[in-house]
mmCIF file of C-alpha atoms in Angstrom:
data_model
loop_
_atom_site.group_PDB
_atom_site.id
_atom_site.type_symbol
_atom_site.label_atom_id
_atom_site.label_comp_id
_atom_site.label_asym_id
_atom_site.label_seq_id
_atom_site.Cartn_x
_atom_site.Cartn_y
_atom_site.Cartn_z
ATOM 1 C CA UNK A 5 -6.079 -8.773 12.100
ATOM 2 C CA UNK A 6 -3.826 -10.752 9.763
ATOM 3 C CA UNK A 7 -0.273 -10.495 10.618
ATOM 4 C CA UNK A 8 2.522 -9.932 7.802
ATOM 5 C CA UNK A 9 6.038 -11.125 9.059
ATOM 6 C CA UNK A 10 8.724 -10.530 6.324
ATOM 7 C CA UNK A 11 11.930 -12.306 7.069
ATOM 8 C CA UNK A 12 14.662 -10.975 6.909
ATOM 9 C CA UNK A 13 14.304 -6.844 7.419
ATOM 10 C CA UNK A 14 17.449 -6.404 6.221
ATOM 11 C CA UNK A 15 19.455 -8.085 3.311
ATOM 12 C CA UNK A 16 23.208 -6.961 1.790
ATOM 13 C CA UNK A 17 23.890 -8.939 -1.628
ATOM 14 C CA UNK A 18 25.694 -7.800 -5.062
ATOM 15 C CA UNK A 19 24.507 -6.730 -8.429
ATOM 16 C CA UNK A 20 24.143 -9.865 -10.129
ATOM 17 C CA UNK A 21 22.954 -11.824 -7.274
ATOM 18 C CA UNK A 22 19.839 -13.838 -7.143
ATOM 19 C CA UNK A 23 17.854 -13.037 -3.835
ATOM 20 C CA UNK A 24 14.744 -14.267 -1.974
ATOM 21 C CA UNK A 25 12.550 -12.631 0.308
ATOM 22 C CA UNK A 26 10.334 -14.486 2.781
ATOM 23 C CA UNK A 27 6.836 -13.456 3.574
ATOM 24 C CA UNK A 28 4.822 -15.738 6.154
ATOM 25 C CA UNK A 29 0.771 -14.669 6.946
ATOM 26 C CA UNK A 30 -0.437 -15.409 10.278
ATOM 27 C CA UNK A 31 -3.595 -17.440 8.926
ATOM 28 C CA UNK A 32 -5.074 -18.241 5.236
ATOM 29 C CA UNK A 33 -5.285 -15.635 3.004
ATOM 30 C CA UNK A 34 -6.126 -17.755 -0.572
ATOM 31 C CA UNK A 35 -3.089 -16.774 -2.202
ATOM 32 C CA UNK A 36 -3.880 -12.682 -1.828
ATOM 33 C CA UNK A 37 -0.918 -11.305 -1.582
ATOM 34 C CA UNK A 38 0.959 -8.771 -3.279
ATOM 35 C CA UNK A 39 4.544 -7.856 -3.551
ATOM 36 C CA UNK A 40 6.284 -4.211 -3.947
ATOM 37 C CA UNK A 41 8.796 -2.386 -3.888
ATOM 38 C CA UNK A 42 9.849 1.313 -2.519
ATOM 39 C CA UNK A 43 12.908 3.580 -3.754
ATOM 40 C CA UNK A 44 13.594 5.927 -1.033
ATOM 41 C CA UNK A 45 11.575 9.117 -0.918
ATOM 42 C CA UNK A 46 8.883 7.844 -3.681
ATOM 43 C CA UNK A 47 5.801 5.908 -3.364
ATOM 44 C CA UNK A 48 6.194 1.953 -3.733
ATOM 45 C CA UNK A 49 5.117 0.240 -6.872
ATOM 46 C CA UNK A 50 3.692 -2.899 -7.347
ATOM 47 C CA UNK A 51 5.948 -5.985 -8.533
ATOM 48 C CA UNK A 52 3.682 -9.136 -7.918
ATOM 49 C CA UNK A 53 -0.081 -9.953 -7.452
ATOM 50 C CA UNK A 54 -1.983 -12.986 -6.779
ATOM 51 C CA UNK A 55 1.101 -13.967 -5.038
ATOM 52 C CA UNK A 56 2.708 -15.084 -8.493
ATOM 53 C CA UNK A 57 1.266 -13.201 -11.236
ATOM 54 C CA UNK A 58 4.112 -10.508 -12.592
ATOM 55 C CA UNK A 59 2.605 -6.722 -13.024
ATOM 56 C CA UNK A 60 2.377 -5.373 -16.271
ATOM 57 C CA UNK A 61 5.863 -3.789 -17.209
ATOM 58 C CA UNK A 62 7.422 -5.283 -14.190
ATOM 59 C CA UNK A 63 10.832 -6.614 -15.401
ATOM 60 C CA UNK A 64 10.913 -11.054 -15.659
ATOM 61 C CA UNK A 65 13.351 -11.150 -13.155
ATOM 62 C CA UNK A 66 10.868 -10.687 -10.351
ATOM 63 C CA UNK A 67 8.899 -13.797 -9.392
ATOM 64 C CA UNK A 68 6.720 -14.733 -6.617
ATOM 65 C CA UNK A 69 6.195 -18.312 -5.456
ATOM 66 C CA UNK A 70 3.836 -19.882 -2.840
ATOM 67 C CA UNK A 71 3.339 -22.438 0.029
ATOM 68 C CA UNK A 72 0.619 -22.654 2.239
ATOM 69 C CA UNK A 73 0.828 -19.289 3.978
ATOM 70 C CA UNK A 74 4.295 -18.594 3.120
ATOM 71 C CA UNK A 75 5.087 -16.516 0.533
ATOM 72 C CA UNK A 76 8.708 -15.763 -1.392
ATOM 73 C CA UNK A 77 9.740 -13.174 -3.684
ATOM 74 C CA UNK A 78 13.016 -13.818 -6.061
ATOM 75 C CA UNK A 79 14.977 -11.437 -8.069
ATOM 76 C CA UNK A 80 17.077 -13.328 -10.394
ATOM 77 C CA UNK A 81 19.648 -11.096 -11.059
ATOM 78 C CA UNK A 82 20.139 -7.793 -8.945
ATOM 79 C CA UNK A 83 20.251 -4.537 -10.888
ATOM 80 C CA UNK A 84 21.533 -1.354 -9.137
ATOM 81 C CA UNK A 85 17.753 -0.108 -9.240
ATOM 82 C CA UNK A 86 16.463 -3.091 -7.263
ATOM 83 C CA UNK A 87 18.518 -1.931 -3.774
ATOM 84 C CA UNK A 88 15.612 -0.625 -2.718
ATOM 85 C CA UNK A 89 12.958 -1.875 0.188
ATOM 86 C CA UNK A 90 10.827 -4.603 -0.286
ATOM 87 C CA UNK A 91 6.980 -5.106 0.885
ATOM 88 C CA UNK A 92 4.724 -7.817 0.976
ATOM 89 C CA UNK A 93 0.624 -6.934 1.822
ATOM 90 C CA UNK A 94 -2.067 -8.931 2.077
ATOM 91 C CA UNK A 95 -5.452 -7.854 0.206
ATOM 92 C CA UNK A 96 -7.647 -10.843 1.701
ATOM 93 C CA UNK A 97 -9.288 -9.740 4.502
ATOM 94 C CA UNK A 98 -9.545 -6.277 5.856
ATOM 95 C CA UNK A 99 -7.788 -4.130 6.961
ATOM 96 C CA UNK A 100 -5.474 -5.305 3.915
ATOM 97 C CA UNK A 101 -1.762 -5.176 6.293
ATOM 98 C CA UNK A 102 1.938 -4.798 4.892
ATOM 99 C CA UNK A 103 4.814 -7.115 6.261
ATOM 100 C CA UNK A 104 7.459 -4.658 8.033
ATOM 101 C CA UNK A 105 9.803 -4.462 5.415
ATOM 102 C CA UNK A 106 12.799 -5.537 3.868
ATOM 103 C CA UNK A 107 15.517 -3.670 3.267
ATOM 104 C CA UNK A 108 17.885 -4.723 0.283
ATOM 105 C CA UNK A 109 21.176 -3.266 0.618
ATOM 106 C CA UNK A 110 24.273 -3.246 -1.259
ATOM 107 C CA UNK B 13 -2.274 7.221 -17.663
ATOM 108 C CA UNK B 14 -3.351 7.375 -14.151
ATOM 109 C CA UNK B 15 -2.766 10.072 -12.061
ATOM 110 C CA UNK B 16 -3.446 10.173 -9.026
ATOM 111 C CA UNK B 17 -2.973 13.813 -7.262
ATOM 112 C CA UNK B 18 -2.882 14.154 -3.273
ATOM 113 C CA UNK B 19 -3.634 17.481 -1.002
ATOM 114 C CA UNK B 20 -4.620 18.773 1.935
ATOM 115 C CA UNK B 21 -1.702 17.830 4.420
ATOM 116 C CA UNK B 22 -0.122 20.241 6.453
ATOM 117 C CA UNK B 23 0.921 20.930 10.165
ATOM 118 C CA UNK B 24 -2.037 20.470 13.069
ATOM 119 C CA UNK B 25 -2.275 20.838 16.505
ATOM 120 C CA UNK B 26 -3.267 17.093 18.432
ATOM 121 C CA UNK B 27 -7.201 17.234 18.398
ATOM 122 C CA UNK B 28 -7.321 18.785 15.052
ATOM 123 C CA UNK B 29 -8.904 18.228 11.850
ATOM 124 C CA UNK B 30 -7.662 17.504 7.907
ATOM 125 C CA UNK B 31 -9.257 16.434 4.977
ATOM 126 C CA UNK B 32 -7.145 14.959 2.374
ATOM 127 C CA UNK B 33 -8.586 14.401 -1.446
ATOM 128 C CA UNK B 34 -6.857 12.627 -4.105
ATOM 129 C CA UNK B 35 -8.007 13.940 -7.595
ATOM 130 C CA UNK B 36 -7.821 11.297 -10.032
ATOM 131 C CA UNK B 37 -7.752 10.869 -13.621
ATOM 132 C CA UNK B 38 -6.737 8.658 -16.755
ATOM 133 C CA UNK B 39 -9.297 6.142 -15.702
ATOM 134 C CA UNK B 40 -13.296 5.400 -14.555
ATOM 135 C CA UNK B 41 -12.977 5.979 -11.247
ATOM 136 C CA UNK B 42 -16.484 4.405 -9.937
ATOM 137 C CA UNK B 43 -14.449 0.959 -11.548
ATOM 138 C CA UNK B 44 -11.792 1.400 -9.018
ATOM 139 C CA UNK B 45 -11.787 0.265 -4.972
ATOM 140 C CA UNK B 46 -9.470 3.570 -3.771
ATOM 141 C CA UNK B 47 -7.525 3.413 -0.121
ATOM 142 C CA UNK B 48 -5.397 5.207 1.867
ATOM 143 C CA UNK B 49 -1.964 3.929 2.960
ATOM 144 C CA UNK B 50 0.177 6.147 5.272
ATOM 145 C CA UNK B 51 4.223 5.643 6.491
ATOM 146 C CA UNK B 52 5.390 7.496 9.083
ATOM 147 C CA UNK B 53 8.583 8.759 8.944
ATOM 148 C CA UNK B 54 11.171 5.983 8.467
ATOM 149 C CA UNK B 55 8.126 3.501 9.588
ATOM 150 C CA UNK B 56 6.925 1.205 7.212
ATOM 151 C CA UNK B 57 3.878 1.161 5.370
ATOM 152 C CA UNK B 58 0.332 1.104 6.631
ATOM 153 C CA UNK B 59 -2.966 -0.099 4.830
ATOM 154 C CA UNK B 60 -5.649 3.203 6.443
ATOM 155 C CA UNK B 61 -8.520 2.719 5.126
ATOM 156 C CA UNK B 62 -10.457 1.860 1.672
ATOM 157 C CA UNK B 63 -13.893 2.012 -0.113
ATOM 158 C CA UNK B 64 -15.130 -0.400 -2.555
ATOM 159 C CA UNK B 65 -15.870 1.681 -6.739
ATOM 160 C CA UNK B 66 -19.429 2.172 -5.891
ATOM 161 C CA UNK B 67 -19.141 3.363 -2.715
ATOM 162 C CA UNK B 68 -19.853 0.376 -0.171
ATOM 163 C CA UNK B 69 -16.869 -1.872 1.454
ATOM 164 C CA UNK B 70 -15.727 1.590 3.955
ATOM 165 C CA UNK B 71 -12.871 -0.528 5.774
ATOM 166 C CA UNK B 72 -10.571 1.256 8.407
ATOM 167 C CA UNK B 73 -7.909 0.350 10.453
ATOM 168 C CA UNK B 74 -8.799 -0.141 14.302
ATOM 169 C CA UNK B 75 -6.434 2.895 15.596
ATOM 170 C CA UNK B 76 -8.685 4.946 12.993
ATOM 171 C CA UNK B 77 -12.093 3.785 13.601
ATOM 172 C CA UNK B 78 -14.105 6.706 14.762
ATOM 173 C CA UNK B 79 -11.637 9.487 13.989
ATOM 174 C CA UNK B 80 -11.212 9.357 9.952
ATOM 175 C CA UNK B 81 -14.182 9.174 7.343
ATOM 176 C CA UNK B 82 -12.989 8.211 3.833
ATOM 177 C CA UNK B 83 -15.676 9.065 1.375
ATOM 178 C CA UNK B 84 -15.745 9.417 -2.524
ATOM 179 C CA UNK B 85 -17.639 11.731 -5.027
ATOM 180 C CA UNK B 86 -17.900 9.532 -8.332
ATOM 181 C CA UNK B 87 -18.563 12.137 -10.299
ATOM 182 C CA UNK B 88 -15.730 14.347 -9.333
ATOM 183 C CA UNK B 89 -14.104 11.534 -9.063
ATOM 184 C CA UNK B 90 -12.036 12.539 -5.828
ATOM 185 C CA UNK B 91 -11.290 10.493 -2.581
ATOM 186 C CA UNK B 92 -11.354 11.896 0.498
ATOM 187 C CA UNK B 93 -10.664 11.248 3.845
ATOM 188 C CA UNK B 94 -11.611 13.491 6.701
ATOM 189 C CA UNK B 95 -9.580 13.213 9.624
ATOM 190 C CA UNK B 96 -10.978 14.408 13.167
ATOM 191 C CA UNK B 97 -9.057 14.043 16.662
ATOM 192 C CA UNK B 98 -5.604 13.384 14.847
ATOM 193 C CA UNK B 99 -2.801 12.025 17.033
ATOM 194 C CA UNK B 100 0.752 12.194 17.278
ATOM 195 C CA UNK B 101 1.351 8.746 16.019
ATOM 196 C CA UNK B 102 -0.912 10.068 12.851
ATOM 197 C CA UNK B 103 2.270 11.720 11.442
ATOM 198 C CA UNK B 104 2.976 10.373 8.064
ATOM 199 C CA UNK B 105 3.124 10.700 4.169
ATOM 200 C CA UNK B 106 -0.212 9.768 3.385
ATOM 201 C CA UNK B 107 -1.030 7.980 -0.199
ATOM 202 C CA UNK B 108 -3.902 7.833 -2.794
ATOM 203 C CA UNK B 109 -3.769 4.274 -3.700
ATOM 204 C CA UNK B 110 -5.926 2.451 -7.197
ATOM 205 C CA UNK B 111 -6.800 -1.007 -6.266
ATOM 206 C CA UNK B 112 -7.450 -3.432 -9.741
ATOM 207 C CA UNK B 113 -10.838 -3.565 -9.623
ATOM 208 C CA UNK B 114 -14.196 -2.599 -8.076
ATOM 209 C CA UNK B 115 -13.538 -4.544 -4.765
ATOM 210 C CA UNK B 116 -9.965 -5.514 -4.737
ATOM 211 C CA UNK B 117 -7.160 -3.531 -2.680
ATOM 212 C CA UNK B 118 -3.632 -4.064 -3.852
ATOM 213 C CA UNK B 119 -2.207 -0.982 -4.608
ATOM 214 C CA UNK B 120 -2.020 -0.919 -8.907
ATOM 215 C CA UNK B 121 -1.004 2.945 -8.717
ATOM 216 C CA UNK B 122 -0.051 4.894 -5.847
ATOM 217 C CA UNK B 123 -0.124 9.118 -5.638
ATOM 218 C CA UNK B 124 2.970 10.644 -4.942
ATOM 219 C CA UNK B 125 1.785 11.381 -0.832
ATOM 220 C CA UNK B 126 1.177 14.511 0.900
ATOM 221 C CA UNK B 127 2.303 15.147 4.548
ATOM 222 C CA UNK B 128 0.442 14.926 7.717
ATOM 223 C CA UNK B 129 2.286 16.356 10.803
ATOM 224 C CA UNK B 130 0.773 16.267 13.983
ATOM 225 C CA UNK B 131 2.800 18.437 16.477
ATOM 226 C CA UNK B 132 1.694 21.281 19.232
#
């Protein structure tokens, strides 16, 4: 199986801040990867595709970027609503595994 | 819009069976790879299993392999996913999740879970 390792699992910044999360896969996966993020006690919702494409209605300040087999999301500028956890999931090669998680705290 | 509406969790006894559907709706379902991805409780999340719009691509996880059965009616346009010698470590909010397309599995939209405890 593919191995997701997010880096780092936990992550204290300000609103305002600009942030990056980290996600590396443990061989090739084309540039499948997704990005998304969970409020607590609801399901997750998707942020990034294609490792760089934004999802429809996701807000600009999201962006994903790519290198090789490691993978980064930025926020720009943290809004109150983006403390929230962070994963990243490959959709390559089955089964289709999350990274661990990243918490984003305030 | 897509909706996407989970049931059939609950509280079994190790060795026992579930079936979980998702009912969905707001969209042609036979278009639409559908998956299951469970979290336990305060775990992270965890890609299940998934089936490809027309029914082909079945895809499990290895821990699963031999215990669940997803399946899909196209015409009810319901997933299912029959679960058979469940497990302690099966305890978790399971998810309906929408990939993009007929064979593609990131998660568009996501149901809102039902609950899976395993406990004697």
């Amino acid at each position: 199986d593919i191995q997701m390792t997010q880096s780092p699992s936990t992550l204290s910044a300000s609103v305002g801040d600009r942030v990056t999360i980290t996600c590396r896969a443990s061989q090739n996966i084309d540039g499948w990867l997704a990005w998304y993020r969970q409020k607590p006690g609801k399901a997750p919702n998707l942020l990034i595709y294609r490792a760089s494409s934004l999802q429809s209605g996701v807000p600009s300040r999201f962006s994903g970027t790519i290198s090789g087999t490691q993978f980064t999301l930025t926020i720009s500028s943290l809004q109150p609503d983006d403390f929230a956890t962070y994963y990243c999931q490959q959709y390559f090669t089955s089964p289709y595994t999350f990274g661990q998680g990243t918490k984003l705290e305030i | 819009e897509v909706q996407l509406l989970e049931s059939g969790g609950g509280l079994v006894q190790p060795g026992g069976s579930l079936r979980l559907s998702c009912a969905a709706s707001g969209f042609t379902f036979s278009d639409y790879a559908m998956a299951w991805v469970r979290q336990a409780p305060g775990r992270g999340l965890e890609w299940v299993s998934g089936m490809g719009g027309r029914g082909s691509l079945m895809k499990y996880i290895d821990s699963v392999k031999g215990r669940f059965t997803i399946s899909r009616d196209n015409f009810k346009n319901t997933l299912y996913l029959q679960m058979n010698g469940l497990r302690d470590d099966d305890t978790a909010v399971y998810y309906c999740a929408k990939g993009s397309y007929l064979t593609s599995f990131e998660v568009v939209n996501w149901g809102q879970g039902t609950l899976v405890t395993v406990s004697s």
